[in-house]
Amino acid sequence: MSLRWNFCHRLSFTPLIVLALCVAIIDSAEAVDEPGRKSELTRQQASEPTSKVTWRRSGKNARAAAEPVQEEAGVIQSSATSAARDAIAPTSFDIIEPLPIDGHDYSSCDACGDTACIGGCANGSAAGPYELWVRAEYLLWSLDGAHLPPLITTSPVGTAPANIGRLDRGARVLFGDDKVADDARSGGRATIGFYADASRQLGFEASYLGISQDSESFTASSADFPNLARPVFDTGTNSEAAMIVASSGTISGNVSASVRNDLQVAELLSRQLISGSGCDRFDWLIGYRHGRLDERLRIDQSSTFLVAQGPIIPGTTSTLFDLFETENRFHGAEFGLSYRRFQGPWTVSTTGKLGVGVNRASVTIDGSTTNTVPGGGSGTFVGGLLAQSTNIGHYSQSDFAVMPEVGFSLIGNLNRSTQVSVGYSLLYWSVVARAAEQVDRRVSQFPPEPPSGTQSPQFQFETDGFFAHGLNAGLLFQF
């Protein structure tokens, strides 16, 4: 066309004649070319496959917002025109599975039995969108009970005063000579963690476990048991003996004993993916563990003399207590493995951890005796019956210790960000100081007598293993 225009421009005819001739030439040329172009366009359309529209949802309102746009040979049709045409003669579509509402593709989780695979697949790339998680668990655990020596005994009415409460004279144990404070009790564990990378191959978490304080106590009085005593082993006579709390008709009194303990554990861990194939995932755990176990044993007694006994006048009272407290603090490195099996909406989780470090144990022993004489005032002396000046004090010791823990859980998906779990855990602490084990039943004097003979009771640091176990039920929230 440009050649024709130049040709016309260079003619020497008058402008009007030139213009008329050029218009006529151009119109005739376009009329000749038009059938060729239409046939060419028809051949191109026939050779092209049927146009397809692809829908992909990327958000909650994405389907409503997504409008197909078609482009044919440089001609763009509006979405409104396309929609109207489709209503009359629908165009064929390639349907693509809509993405989950979180915008992540879980198709590689098909082997797990659920394309959502909410818990996260074994391979990190398809693990899911969640970067942060918080877990709250209710625990119903039992702690290893305290092994008490015989602490309170009774004898039948009519027993000779010299034989009241003696284990070798048929006395019955009311409290002690048994394991106590081992009933199931409530507790809780809170965990917060996050993944450091989008593929969820490296994560970090912190957790705190606490088992509520449990106590077991016993109280007896002469109103219920006319003869009450506290049994011991007399090193002076090398035989069983007892300190009388109440004696029928001569001494009234009461005695009580209580034991309590509580457990706390805290962790800081890193979680590193070792391997993942199909729906199995193994993680390597490494970090820090802190454990805390506190126990307390206390015995209180009070006696009132109803009749004179030697220099002791009627109305004289004697009140005393023995106290044994222990504290254990574990600090150590922790190593472990975590295995998870994803199967549709369910996940089976198994975890094994081993804390290796040092346990710092401390023992506190205290006691005192107060005698009150009517009209004569009162006096207080150091030491009770099992806690005397020969063993009273504060002691500490550090030992190498290990703290393994294993746990099993079954986890179910409530929705894409919430899971519920139920499981069982077992924890062991290899070296701890227990309050009851610091008691020495041997005595060489009775309060308020001064130390003599074998200087008993004596203190010797006693340690033992400790375990705790129970059921767990919790909720996991992912963000």
Tab-separated table of C-alpha atoms in Angstrom:
chain	number	residue	atom	x	y	z
A	1	MET	CA	0.000	0.000	0.000
A	2	SER	CA	2.857	2.386	0.738
A	3	LEU	CA	4.234	1.880	-2.765
A	4	ARG	CA	0.941	2.819	-4.280
A	5	TRP	CA	0.753	5.912	-2.103
A	6	ASN	CA	4.250	7.035	-3.144
A	7	PHE	CA	3.428	6.440	-6.741
A	8	CYS	CA	0.346	8.574	-6.522
A	9	HIS	CA	2.162	11.266	-4.664
A	10	ARG	CA	4.746	11.638	-7.368
A	11	LEU	CA	2.309	12.124	-10.257
A	12	SER	CA	2.174	15.573	-11.783
A	13	PHE	CA	-1.607	15.695	-12.119
A	14	THR	CA	-3.644	18.105	-10.196
A	15	PRO	CA	-4.291	17.252	-6.554
A	16	LEU	CA	-7.954	16.396	-6.949
A	17	ILE	CA	-7.333	14.025	-9.848
A	18	VAL	CA	-4.500	12.381	-7.964
A	19	LEU	CA	-6.628	11.896	-4.864
A	20	ALA	CA	-9.464	10.298	-6.783
A	21	LEU	CA	-7.194	7.921	-8.637
A	22	CYS	CA	-5.441	6.816	-5.453
A	23	VAL	CA	-8.683	6.078	-3.617
A	24	ALA	CA	-9.906	4.005	-6.490
A	25	ILE	CA	-6.691	1.995	-6.670
A	26	ILE	CA	-6.616	1.324	-2.908
A	27	ASP	CA	-10.239	0.181	-2.769
A	28	SER	CA	-9.748	-2.174	-5.666
A	29	ALA	CA	-6.621	-3.684	-4.095
A	30	GLU	CA	-8.293	-4.299	-0.721
A	31	ALA	CA	-11.268	-5.879	-2.408
A	32	VAL	CA	-8.942	-8.303	-4.134
A	33	ASP	CA	-7.000	-9.171	-0.911
A	34	GLU	CA	-10.007	-9.599	1.447
A	35	PRO	CA	-11.032	-13.124	0.324
A	36	GLY	CA	-7.452	-14.328	0.722
A	37	ARG	CA	-7.180	-13.061	4.289
A	38	LYS	CA	-10.498	-14.597	5.312
A	39	SER	CA	-9.519	-17.959	3.917
A	40	GLU	CA	-6.147	-17.792	5.647
A	41	LEU	CA	-7.786	-16.989	8.995
A	42	THR	CA	-10.210	-19.869	8.522
A	43	ARG	CA	-7.333	-22.282	7.880
A	44	GLN	CA	-5.518	-21.101	11.050
A	45	GLN	CA	-8.601	-21.558	13.195
A	46	ALA	CA	-9.208	-25.001	11.758
A	47	SER	CA	-5.634	-26.052	12.554
A	48	GLU	CA	-5.767	-24.818	16.170
A	49	PRO	CA	-7.250	-27.022	18.933
A	50	THR	CA	-10.388	-25.987	20.688
A	51	SER	CA	-9.663	-23.154	23.100
A	52	LYS	CA	-9.688	-24.130	26.791
A	53	VAL	CA	-10.339	-22.199	29.925
A	54	THR	CA	-8.544	-23.110	33.121
A	55	TRP	CA	-9.966	-22.325	36.541
A	56	ARG	CA	-7.665	-22.279	39.590
A	57	ARG	CA	-8.889	-21.161	42.983
A	58	SER	CA	-6.361	-19.182	44.987
A	59	GLY	CA	-8.525	-17.849	47.745
A	60	LYS	CA	-11.909	-17.917	49.369
A	61	ASN	CA	-13.478	-15.627	46.733
A	62	ALA	CA	-11.247	-16.625	43.891
A	63	ARG	CA	-13.879	-18.552	41.918
A	64	ALA	CA	-16.210	-15.604	41.939
A	65	ALA	CA	-13.436	-13.235	40.944
A	66	ALA	CA	-11.877	-15.414	38.250
A	67	GLU	CA	-13.238	-14.599	34.749
A	68	PRO	CA	-11.896	-16.362	31.661
A	69	VAL	CA	-10.308	-14.263	28.932
A	70	GLN	CA	-9.765	-15.725	25.450
A	71	GLU	CA	-7.389	-14.429	22.827
A	72	GLU	CA	-7.907	-15.392	19.175
A	73	ALA	CA	-5.627	-14.068	16.412
A	74	GLY	CA	-4.992	-10.849	18.238
A	75	VAL	CA	-8.661	-10.272	19.040
A	76	ILE	CA	-9.457	-10.123	22.783
A	77	GLN	CA	-12.979	-10.928	23.807
A	78	SER	CA	-14.377	-9.515	27.016
A	79	SER	CA	-15.219	-11.820	29.948
A	80	ALA	CA	-18.873	-10.829	29.715
A	81	THR	CA	-19.041	-11.797	26.033
A	82	SER	CA	-17.226	-15.060	26.717
A	83	ALA	CA	-19.551	-15.921	29.605
A	84	ALA	CA	-22.625	-15.282	27.463
A	85	ARG	CA	-21.279	-17.434	24.643
A	86	ASP	CA	-20.426	-20.255	27.090
A	87	ALA	CA	-23.960	-20.229	28.440
A	88	ILE	CA	-25.178	-21.017	24.916
A	89	ALA	CA	-22.449	-23.399	23.765
A	90	PRO	CA	-20.067	-24.356	26.575
A	91	THR	CA	-16.425	-24.537	25.705
A	92	SER	CA	-14.509	-27.671	26.851
A	93	PHE	CA	-12.590	-27.203	30.099
A	94	ASP	CA	-9.485	-28.790	31.669
A	95	ILE	CA	-10.564	-29.091	35.327
A	96	ILE	CA	-7.659	-28.627	37.758
A	97	GLU	CA	-8.171	-29.839	41.339
A	98	PRO	CA	-8.782	-26.756	43.488
A	99	LEU	CA	-6.022	-25.996	45.937
A	100	PRO	CA	-6.787	-26.266	49.662
A	101	ILE	CA	-7.965	-23.073	51.238
A	102	ASP	CA	-4.491	-22.489	52.640
A	103	GLY	CA	-3.091	-22.232	49.126
A	104	HIS	CA	-0.693	-25.185	49.309
A	105	ASP	CA	-0.622	-28.202	47.052
A	106	TYR	CA	-0.741	-31.500	48.939
A	107	SER	CA	-0.956	-33.753	45.913
A	108	SER	CA	2.233	-35.557	46.866
A	109	CYS	CA	0.408	-36.818	49.954
A	110	ASP	CA	-1.915	-39.068	47.976
A	111	ALA	CA	-0.072	-42.131	49.298
A	112	CYS	CA	-1.175	-41.162	52.777
A	113	GLY	CA	-4.787	-41.710	51.813
A	114	ASP	CA	-5.778	-38.056	51.885
A	115	THR	CA	-4.776	-35.336	49.454
A	116	ALA	CA	-4.832	-32.874	52.319
A	117	CYS	CA	-2.402	-34.802	54.524
A	118	ILE	CA	-2.921	-32.170	57.154
A	119	GLY	CA	-0.241	-33.381	59.514
A	120	GLY	CA	2.432	-32.813	56.907
A	121	CYS	CA	3.940	-35.368	54.598
A	122	ALA	CA	7.245	-37.073	55.130
A	123	ASN	CA	9.000	-35.086	52.465
A	124	GLY	CA	9.585	-31.551	53.592
A	125	SER	CA	8.495	-29.886	50.356
A	126	ALA	CA	4.913	-31.005	50.840
A	127	ALA	CA	4.782	-30.554	54.567
A	128	GLY	CA	2.156	-27.846	54.597
A	129	PRO	CA	1.828	-24.165	55.270
A	130	TYR	CA	2.043	-24.094	59.040
A	131	GLU	CA	5.104	-22.401	60.510
A	132	LEU	CA	4.082	-22.199	64.210
A	133	TRP	CA	2.355	-24.685	66.485
A	134	VAL	CA	1.084	-24.674	70.073
A	135	ARG	CA	0.152	-27.848	71.958
A	136	ALA	CA	-1.721	-28.023	75.269
A	137	GLU	CA	-2.020	-31.386	77.021
A	138	TYR	CA	-3.800	-32.674	80.087
A	139	LEU	CA	-1.791	-35.323	81.956
A	140	LEU	CA	-3.051	-38.026	84.282
A	141	TRP	CA	0.218	-39.350	85.700
A	142	SER	CA	1.443	-41.386	88.623
A	143	LEU	CA	4.760	-40.612	90.316
A	144	ASP	CA	6.966	-43.221	91.894
A	145	GLY	CA	5.724	-43.416	95.476
A	146	ALA	CA	7.776	-42.795	98.593
A	147	HIS	CA	8.894	-45.934	100.454
A	148	LEU	CA	8.265	-45.046	104.083
A	149	PRO	CA	9.643	-46.873	107.078
A	150	PRO	CA	7.096	-47.754	109.794
A	151	LEU	CA	6.287	-44.400	111.406
A	152	ILE	CA	3.163	-44.826	113.564
A	153	THR	CA	1.995	-47.961	115.397
A	154	THR	CA	-0.644	-49.032	117.852
A	155	SER	CA	-0.981	-51.826	120.380
A	156	PRO	CA	-4.058	-53.362	122.008
A	157	VAL	CA	-5.371	-52.021	125.292
A	158	GLY	CA	-3.715	-53.831	128.158
A	159	THR	CA	-0.315	-54.014	126.512
A	160	ALA	CA	2.473	-53.320	128.985
A	161	PRO	CA	3.858	-49.779	128.607
A	162	ALA	CA	7.313	-51.170	127.812
A	163	ASN	CA	5.880	-53.060	124.800
A	164	ILE	CA	3.530	-50.416	123.343
A	165	GLY	CA	4.309	-49.723	119.707
A	166	ARG	CA	7.180	-52.177	119.413
A	167	LEU	CA	7.303	-54.044	116.102
A	168	ASP	CA	8.757	-57.119	117.781
A	169	ARG	CA	5.890	-57.205	120.282
A	170	GLY	CA	2.991	-57.430	117.889
A	171	ALA	CA	2.352	-53.739	117.287
A	172	ARG	CA	0.270	-52.863	114.227
A	173	VAL	CA	1.582	-50.284	111.742
A	174	LEU	CA	-0.904	-47.497	111.141
A	175	PHE	CA	1.213	-45.423	108.777
A	176	GLY	CA	4.420	-46.256	106.954
A	177	ASP	CA	6.095	-49.508	106.022
A	178	ASP	CA	4.547	-48.976	102.605
A	179	LYS	CA	4.696	-46.931	99.408
A	180	VAL	CA	2.635	-43.739	99.497
A	181	ALA	CA	1.932	-40.732	97.240
A	182	ASP	CA	1.787	-42.891	94.113
A	183	ASP	CA	-1.832	-42.251	93.107
A	184	ALA	CA	-2.686	-40.811	89.695
A	185	ARG	CA	-2.845	-37.047	89.702
A	186	SER	CA	-3.476	-34.237	87.244
A	187	GLY	CA	-0.846	-32.274	85.427
A	188	GLY	CA	-0.228	-30.413	82.221
A	189	ARG	CA	2.269	-29.903	79.438
A	190	ALA	CA	2.528	-26.889	77.138
A	191	THR	CA	4.628	-26.844	73.976
A	192	ILE	CA	5.314	-24.064	71.489
A	193	GLY	CA	7.407	-24.499	68.369
A	194	PHE	CA	8.136	-23.175	64.912
A	195	TYR	CA	9.855	-24.236	61.713
A	196	ALA	CA	12.802	-22.176	60.538
A	197	ASP	CA	12.276	-22.964	56.844
A	198	ALA	CA	9.309	-23.304	54.512
A	199	SER	CA	10.133	-26.963	53.808
A	200	ARG	CA	9.800	-27.765	57.526
A	201	GLN	CA	13.116	-29.553	57.751
A	202	LEU	CA	14.451	-27.578	60.738
A	203	GLY	CA	12.318	-26.615	63.701
A	204	PHE	CA	12.635	-25.469	67.294
A	205	GLU	CA	10.361	-26.023	70.278
A	206	ALA	CA	10.111	-25.336	73.989
A	207	SER	CA	7.966	-27.298	76.427
A	208	TYR	CA	7.092	-27.302	80.107
A	209	LEU	CA	5.623	-30.230	82.056
A	210	GLY	CA	4.222	-29.946	85.550
A	211	ILE	CA	2.573	-32.565	87.759
A	212	SER	CA	0.468	-31.085	90.538
A	213	GLN	CA	1.660	-31.455	94.081
A	214	ASP	CA	0.245	-34.521	95.775
A	215	SER	CA	0.232	-35.184	99.473
A	216	GLU	CA	-0.717	-38.128	101.593
A	217	SER	CA	-1.245	-37.722	105.302
A	218	PHE	CA	-2.363	-39.612	108.352
A	219	THR	CA	-3.560	-38.430	111.758
A	220	ALA	CA	-4.354	-40.496	114.835
A	221	SER	CA	-5.275	-39.592	118.393
A	222	SER	CA	-5.765	-41.369	121.687
A	223	ALA	CA	-9.516	-40.946	121.250
A	224	ASP	CA	-9.361	-43.504	118.429
A	225	PHE	CA	-6.299	-45.489	119.463
A	226	PRO	CA	-5.654	-45.486	123.245
A	227	ASN	CA	-2.136	-46.776	122.647
A	228	LEU	CA	-0.064	-44.894	120.082
A	229	ALA	CA	3.671	-44.942	119.500
A	230	ARG	CA	6.475	-44.232	117.056
A	231	PRO	CA	8.701	-47.282	116.473
A	232	VAL	CA	12.503	-47.040	116.295
A	233	PHE	CA	15.538	-49.288	116.671
A	234	ASP	CA	17.438	-48.624	119.896
A	235	THR	CA	21.174	-48.946	119.264
A	236	GLY	CA	21.804	-48.974	123.023
A	237	THR	CA	19.864	-52.191	123.546
A	238	ASN	CA	20.260	-53.376	119.951
A	239	SER	CA	16.530	-54.091	119.743
A	240	GLU	CA	13.240	-52.619	118.604
A	241	ALA	CA	11.805	-49.856	120.762
A	242	ALA	CA	9.208	-47.102	120.556
A	243	MET	CA	8.492	-43.595	121.774
A	244	ILE	CA	5.018	-43.535	123.373
A	245	VAL	CA	2.598	-40.882	122.087
A	246	ALA	CA	-0.458	-42.108	124.016
A	247	SER	CA	-0.957	-44.775	126.650
A	248	SER	CA	-4.331	-45.846	127.911
A	249	GLY	CA	-5.192	-43.980	131.117
A	250	THR	CA	-1.768	-42.357	131.582
A	251	ILE	CA	-0.908	-40.291	128.480
A	252	SER	CA	-3.184	-38.686	125.915
A	253	GLY	CA	-1.869	-37.495	122.623
A	254	ASN	CA	-2.018	-37.312	118.845
A	255	VAL	CA	0.379	-37.838	115.996
A	256	SER	CA	0.333	-36.971	112.295
A	257	ALA	CA	2.550	-37.600	109.315
A	258	SER	CA	2.437	-36.230	105.774
A	259	VAL	CA	4.315	-36.785	102.532
A	260	ARG	CA	4.164	-34.603	99.437
A	261	ASN	CA	6.043	-34.281	96.165
A	262	ASP	CA	5.828	-32.600	92.774
A	263	LEU	CA	7.598	-32.928	89.421
A	264	GLN	CA	8.512	-30.378	86.751
A	265	VAL	CA	10.392	-30.821	83.478
A	266	ALA	CA	11.375	-28.203	80.881
A	267	GLU	CA	12.951	-28.659	77.439
A	268	LEU	CA	14.478	-26.616	74.632
A	269	LEU	CA	14.867	-28.695	71.471
A	270	SER	CA	15.775	-28.436	67.821
A	271	ARG	CA	14.034	-30.789	65.386
A	272	GLN	CA	15.976	-31.772	62.240
A	273	LEU	CA	14.523	-33.907	59.450
A	274	ILE	CA	16.593	-37.076	58.928
A	275	SER	CA	14.565	-38.789	56.246
A	276	GLY	CA	11.083	-38.840	54.851
A	277	SER	CA	9.579	-41.145	52.268
A	278	GLY	CA	5.950	-41.745	51.489
A	279	CYS	CA	4.128	-41.059	54.713
A	280	ASP	CA	6.950	-41.764	57.196
A	281	ARG	CA	9.051	-39.047	58.771
A	282	PHE	CA	12.078	-39.326	61.066
A	283	ASP	CA	13.405	-36.338	63.011
A	284	TRP	CA	16.574	-35.987	65.027
A	285	LEU	CA	16.101	-34.122	68.330
A	286	ILE	CA	18.832	-32.334	70.218
A	287	GLY	CA	18.681	-29.732	72.965
A	288	TYR	CA	18.597	-29.078	76.705
A	289	ARG	CA	16.532	-30.650	79.495
A	290	HIS	CA	15.881	-29.473	83.039
A	291	GLY	CA	14.158	-31.569	85.696
A	292	ARG	CA	12.938	-30.690	89.165
A	293	LEU	CA	11.675	-33.079	91.850
A	294	ASP	CA	10.837	-31.870	95.367
A	295	GLU	CA	9.715	-34.010	98.302
A	296	ARG	CA	8.830	-33.408	101.922
A	297	LEU	CA	8.178	-35.702	104.904
A	298	ARG	CA	7.057	-34.315	108.251
A	299	ILE	CA	5.989	-36.036	111.489
A	300	ASP	CA	4.344	-34.108	114.346
A	301	GLN	CA	3.334	-35.383	117.775
A	302	SER	CA	1.979	-33.970	120.992
A	303	SER	CA	1.552	-35.777	124.307
A	304	THR	CA	0.041	-34.744	127.648
A	305	PHE	CA	0.826	-36.646	130.848
A	306	LEU	CA	-2.343	-37.430	132.775
A	307	VAL	CA	-0.589	-38.835	135.831
A	308	ALA	CA	2.790	-38.237	137.376
A	309	GLN	CA	5.645	-40.301	136.008
A	310	GLY	CA	8.811	-39.893	138.031
A	311	PRO	CA	9.792	-36.215	137.899
A	312	ILE	CA	7.107	-35.442	135.307
A	313	ILE	CA	4.041	-33.856	136.909
A	314	PRO	CA	0.485	-34.192	135.534
A	315	GLY	CA	-0.385	-31.690	132.799
A	316	THR	CA	3.122	-31.626	131.347
A	317	THR	CA	3.070	-31.569	127.549
A	318	SER	CA	5.728	-32.557	125.067
A	319	THR	CA	5.507	-31.409	121.437
A	320	LEU	CA	8.014	-32.306	118.761
A	321	PHE	CA	8.444	-32.590	114.977
A	322	ASP	CA	10.792	-34.215	112.473
A	323	LEU	CA	11.248	-32.768	108.972
A	324	PHE	CA	12.977	-34.229	105.923
A	325	GLU	CA	13.071	-32.270	102.652
A	326	THR	CA	14.813	-33.045	99.379
A	327	GLU	CA	15.344	-31.047	96.198
A	328	ASN	CA	16.643	-32.445	92.908
A	329	ARG	CA	17.769	-30.332	89.959
A	330	PHE	CA	18.776	-32.015	86.711
A	331	HIS	CA	20.630	-30.150	83.955
A	332	GLY	CA	21.755	-31.923	80.825
A	333	ALA	CA	21.928	-32.303	77.082
A	334	GLU	CA	19.117	-34.150	75.377
A	335	PHE	CA	19.132	-36.372	72.309
A	336	GLY	CA	16.272	-38.188	70.699
A	337	LEU	CA	14.405	-39.513	67.694
A	338	SER	CA	10.876	-38.796	66.575
A	339	TYR	CA	8.957	-40.987	64.138
A	340	ARG	CA	5.609	-40.066	62.625
A	341	ARG	CA	3.403	-42.102	60.319
A	342	PHE	CA	0.737	-40.165	58.381
A	343	GLN	CA	-2.319	-42.090	57.238
A	344	GLY	CA	-5.189	-39.973	55.959
A	345	PRO	CA	-6.631	-37.961	58.850
A	346	TRP	CA	-4.603	-39.935	61.419
A	347	THR	CA	-1.020	-39.692	62.571
A	348	VAL	CA	0.859	-42.148	64.782
A	349	SER	CA	3.746	-40.517	66.653
A	350	THR	CA	6.528	-42.208	68.619
A	351	THR	CA	9.238	-40.283	70.435
A	352	GLY	CA	12.281	-41.413	72.390
A	353	LYS	CA	14.524	-38.937	74.229
A	354	LEU	CA	17.552	-39.278	76.484
A	355	GLY	CA	18.762	-36.543	78.810
A	356	VAL	CA	22.391	-36.895	79.904
A	357	GLY	CA	23.779	-34.597	82.568
A	358	VAL	CA	24.199	-33.893	86.271
A	359	ASN	CA	21.677	-34.081	89.091
A	360	ARG	CA	22.238	-31.694	91.977
A	361	ALA	CA	20.483	-33.083	95.055
A	362	SER	CA	20.079	-31.357	98.396
A	363	VAL	CA	18.692	-32.653	101.694
A	364	THR	CA	17.440	-30.620	104.637
A	365	ILE	CA	16.779	-32.264	108.012
A	366	ASP	CA	15.274	-30.369	110.929
A	367	GLY	CA	13.487	-31.075	114.200
A	368	SER	CA	12.804	-29.738	117.659
A	369	THR	CA	11.164	-30.620	120.976
A	370	THR	CA	9.250	-28.286	123.252
A	371	ASN	CA	8.360	-29.317	126.825
A	372	THR	CA	5.866	-27.266	128.803
A	373	VAL	CA	5.427	-27.704	132.572
A	374	PRO	CA	2.343	-26.255	134.244
A	375	GLY	CA	3.441	-23.217	136.206
A	376	GLY	CA	7.049	-23.784	135.193
A	377	GLY	CA	7.252	-22.409	131.685
A	378	SER	CA	8.523	-24.213	128.602
A	379	GLY	CA	11.804	-25.135	127.038
A	380	THR	CA	12.715	-25.916	123.409
A	381	PHE	CA	15.505	-28.270	122.412
A	382	VAL	CA	17.117	-29.052	119.088
A	383	GLY	CA	15.962	-32.314	117.610
A	384	GLY	CA	12.893	-34.516	117.586
A	385	LEU	CA	12.914	-38.307	117.444
A	386	LEU	CA	14.226	-39.183	113.955
A	387	ALA	CA	15.778	-35.770	113.349
A	388	GLN	CA	18.257	-35.004	116.113
A	389	SER	CA	21.392	-32.968	116.470
A	390	THR	CA	23.372	-35.938	115.121
A	391	ASN	CA	21.809	-35.700	111.652
A	392	ILE	CA	20.160	-32.266	111.464
A	393	GLY	CA	21.606	-30.030	108.763
A	394	HIS	CA	21.681	-29.182	105.057
A	395	TYR	CA	23.518	-31.498	102.674
A	396	SER	CA	24.080	-31.479	98.912
A	397	GLN	CA	25.617	-33.785	96.344
A	398	SER	CA	26.082	-33.873	92.563
A	399	ASP	CA	25.882	-37.083	90.544
A	400	PHE	CA	25.959	-38.072	86.912
A	401	ALA	CA	22.412	-38.909	85.840
A	402	VAL	CA	20.355	-39.823	82.813
A	403	MET	CA	16.707	-39.043	82.169
A	404	PRO	CA	15.153	-41.084	79.330
A	405	GLU	CA	11.572	-40.560	78.178
A	406	VAL	CA	9.417	-42.417	75.655
A	407	GLY	CA	6.002	-41.481	74.372
A	408	PHE	CA	3.329	-42.784	71.998
A	409	SER	CA	0.462	-40.751	70.570
A	410	LEU	CA	-2.450	-41.175	68.183
A	411	ILE	CA	-3.343	-37.895	66.522
A	412	GLY	CA	-6.512	-37.057	64.615
A	413	ASN	CA	-7.290	-34.019	62.469
A	414	LEU	CA	-10.270	-31.927	63.500
A	415	ASN	CA	-9.671	-29.412	60.703
A	416	ARG	CA	-6.752	-27.966	58.782
A	417	SER	CA	-5.284	-26.173	61.775
A	418	THR	CA	-6.426	-28.212	64.798
A	419	GLN	CA	-5.542	-31.710	65.917
A	420	VAL	CA	-6.519	-33.814	68.917
A	421	SER	CA	-4.218	-36.418	70.464
A	422	VAL	CA	-4.211	-39.160	73.064
A	423	GLY	CA	-1.168	-41.098	74.218
A	424	TYR	CA	1.062	-42.524	76.933
A	425	SER	CA	4.422	-41.394	78.311
A	426	LEU	CA	7.042	-42.902	80.600
A	427	LEU	CA	9.870	-40.925	82.200
A	428	TYR	CA	12.770	-42.248	84.276
A	429	TRP	CA	15.300	-40.351	86.423
A	430	SER	CA	18.319	-42.461	87.314
A	431	VAL	CA	19.614	-40.628	90.420
A	432	VAL	CA	17.440	-38.654	92.842
A	433	ALA	CA	17.343	-38.060	96.594
A	434	ARG	CA	14.023	-39.114	98.157
A	435	ALA	CA	12.862	-37.649	101.456
A	436	ALA	CA	11.788	-40.931	103.028
A	437	GLU	CA	15.109	-42.577	102.251
A	438	GLN	CA	16.991	-40.025	104.364
A	439	VAL	CA	15.319	-41.350	107.522
A	440	ASP	CA	17.490	-43.364	109.893
A	441	ARG	CA	15.353	-45.448	112.286
A	442	ARG	CA	18.278	-46.119	114.595
A	443	VAL	CA	18.419	-43.925	117.707
A	444	SER	CA	20.881	-43.892	120.585
A	445	GLN	CA	18.879	-41.441	122.750
A	446	PHE	CA	15.340	-40.081	123.137
A	447	PRO	CA	14.627	-36.348	123.255
A	448	PRO	CA	15.675	-34.293	125.026
A	449	GLU	CA	18.580	-36.557	126.004
A	450	PRO	CA	21.992	-35.465	124.690
A	451	PRO	CA	23.721	-37.584	122.004
A	452	SER	CA	25.396	-40.692	123.298
A	453	GLY	CA	26.560	-44.137	122.295
A	454	THR	CA	26.483	-44.591	118.499
A	455	GLN	CA	25.461	-40.951	117.940
A	456	SER	CA	22.386	-42.036	116.057
A	457	PRO	CA	20.405	-41.210	114.004
A	458	GLN	CA	23.092	-40.463	111.452
A	459	PHE	CA	22.959	-38.933	108.003
A	460	GLN	CA	24.042	-40.808	104.931
A	461	PHE	CA	23.233	-39.498	101.457
A	462	GLU	CA	20.819	-41.989	99.905
A	463	THR	CA	19.831	-41.842	96.220
A	464	ASP	CA	17.606	-43.988	94.072
A	465	GLY	CA	15.900	-44.116	90.697
A	466	PHE	CA	12.564	-42.443	90.041
A	467	PHE	CA	9.933	-42.884	87.365
A	468	ALA	CA	6.691	-41.198	86.344
A	469	HIS	CA	4.179	-42.328	83.766
A	470	GLY	CA	0.626	-41.801	82.599
A	471	LEU	CA	-1.883	-40.818	79.957
A	472	ASN	CA	-1.880	-37.657	77.863
A	473	ALA	CA	-4.732	-35.940	76.011
A	474	GLY	CA	-4.291	-32.700	74.153
A	475	LEU	CA	-5.006	-30.247	71.375
A	476	LEU	CA	-2.572	-28.971	68.757
A	477	PHE	CA	-3.138	-25.612	67.066
A	478	GLN	CA	-1.159	-24.725	63.929
A	479	PHE	CA	-0.697	-21.237	62.495
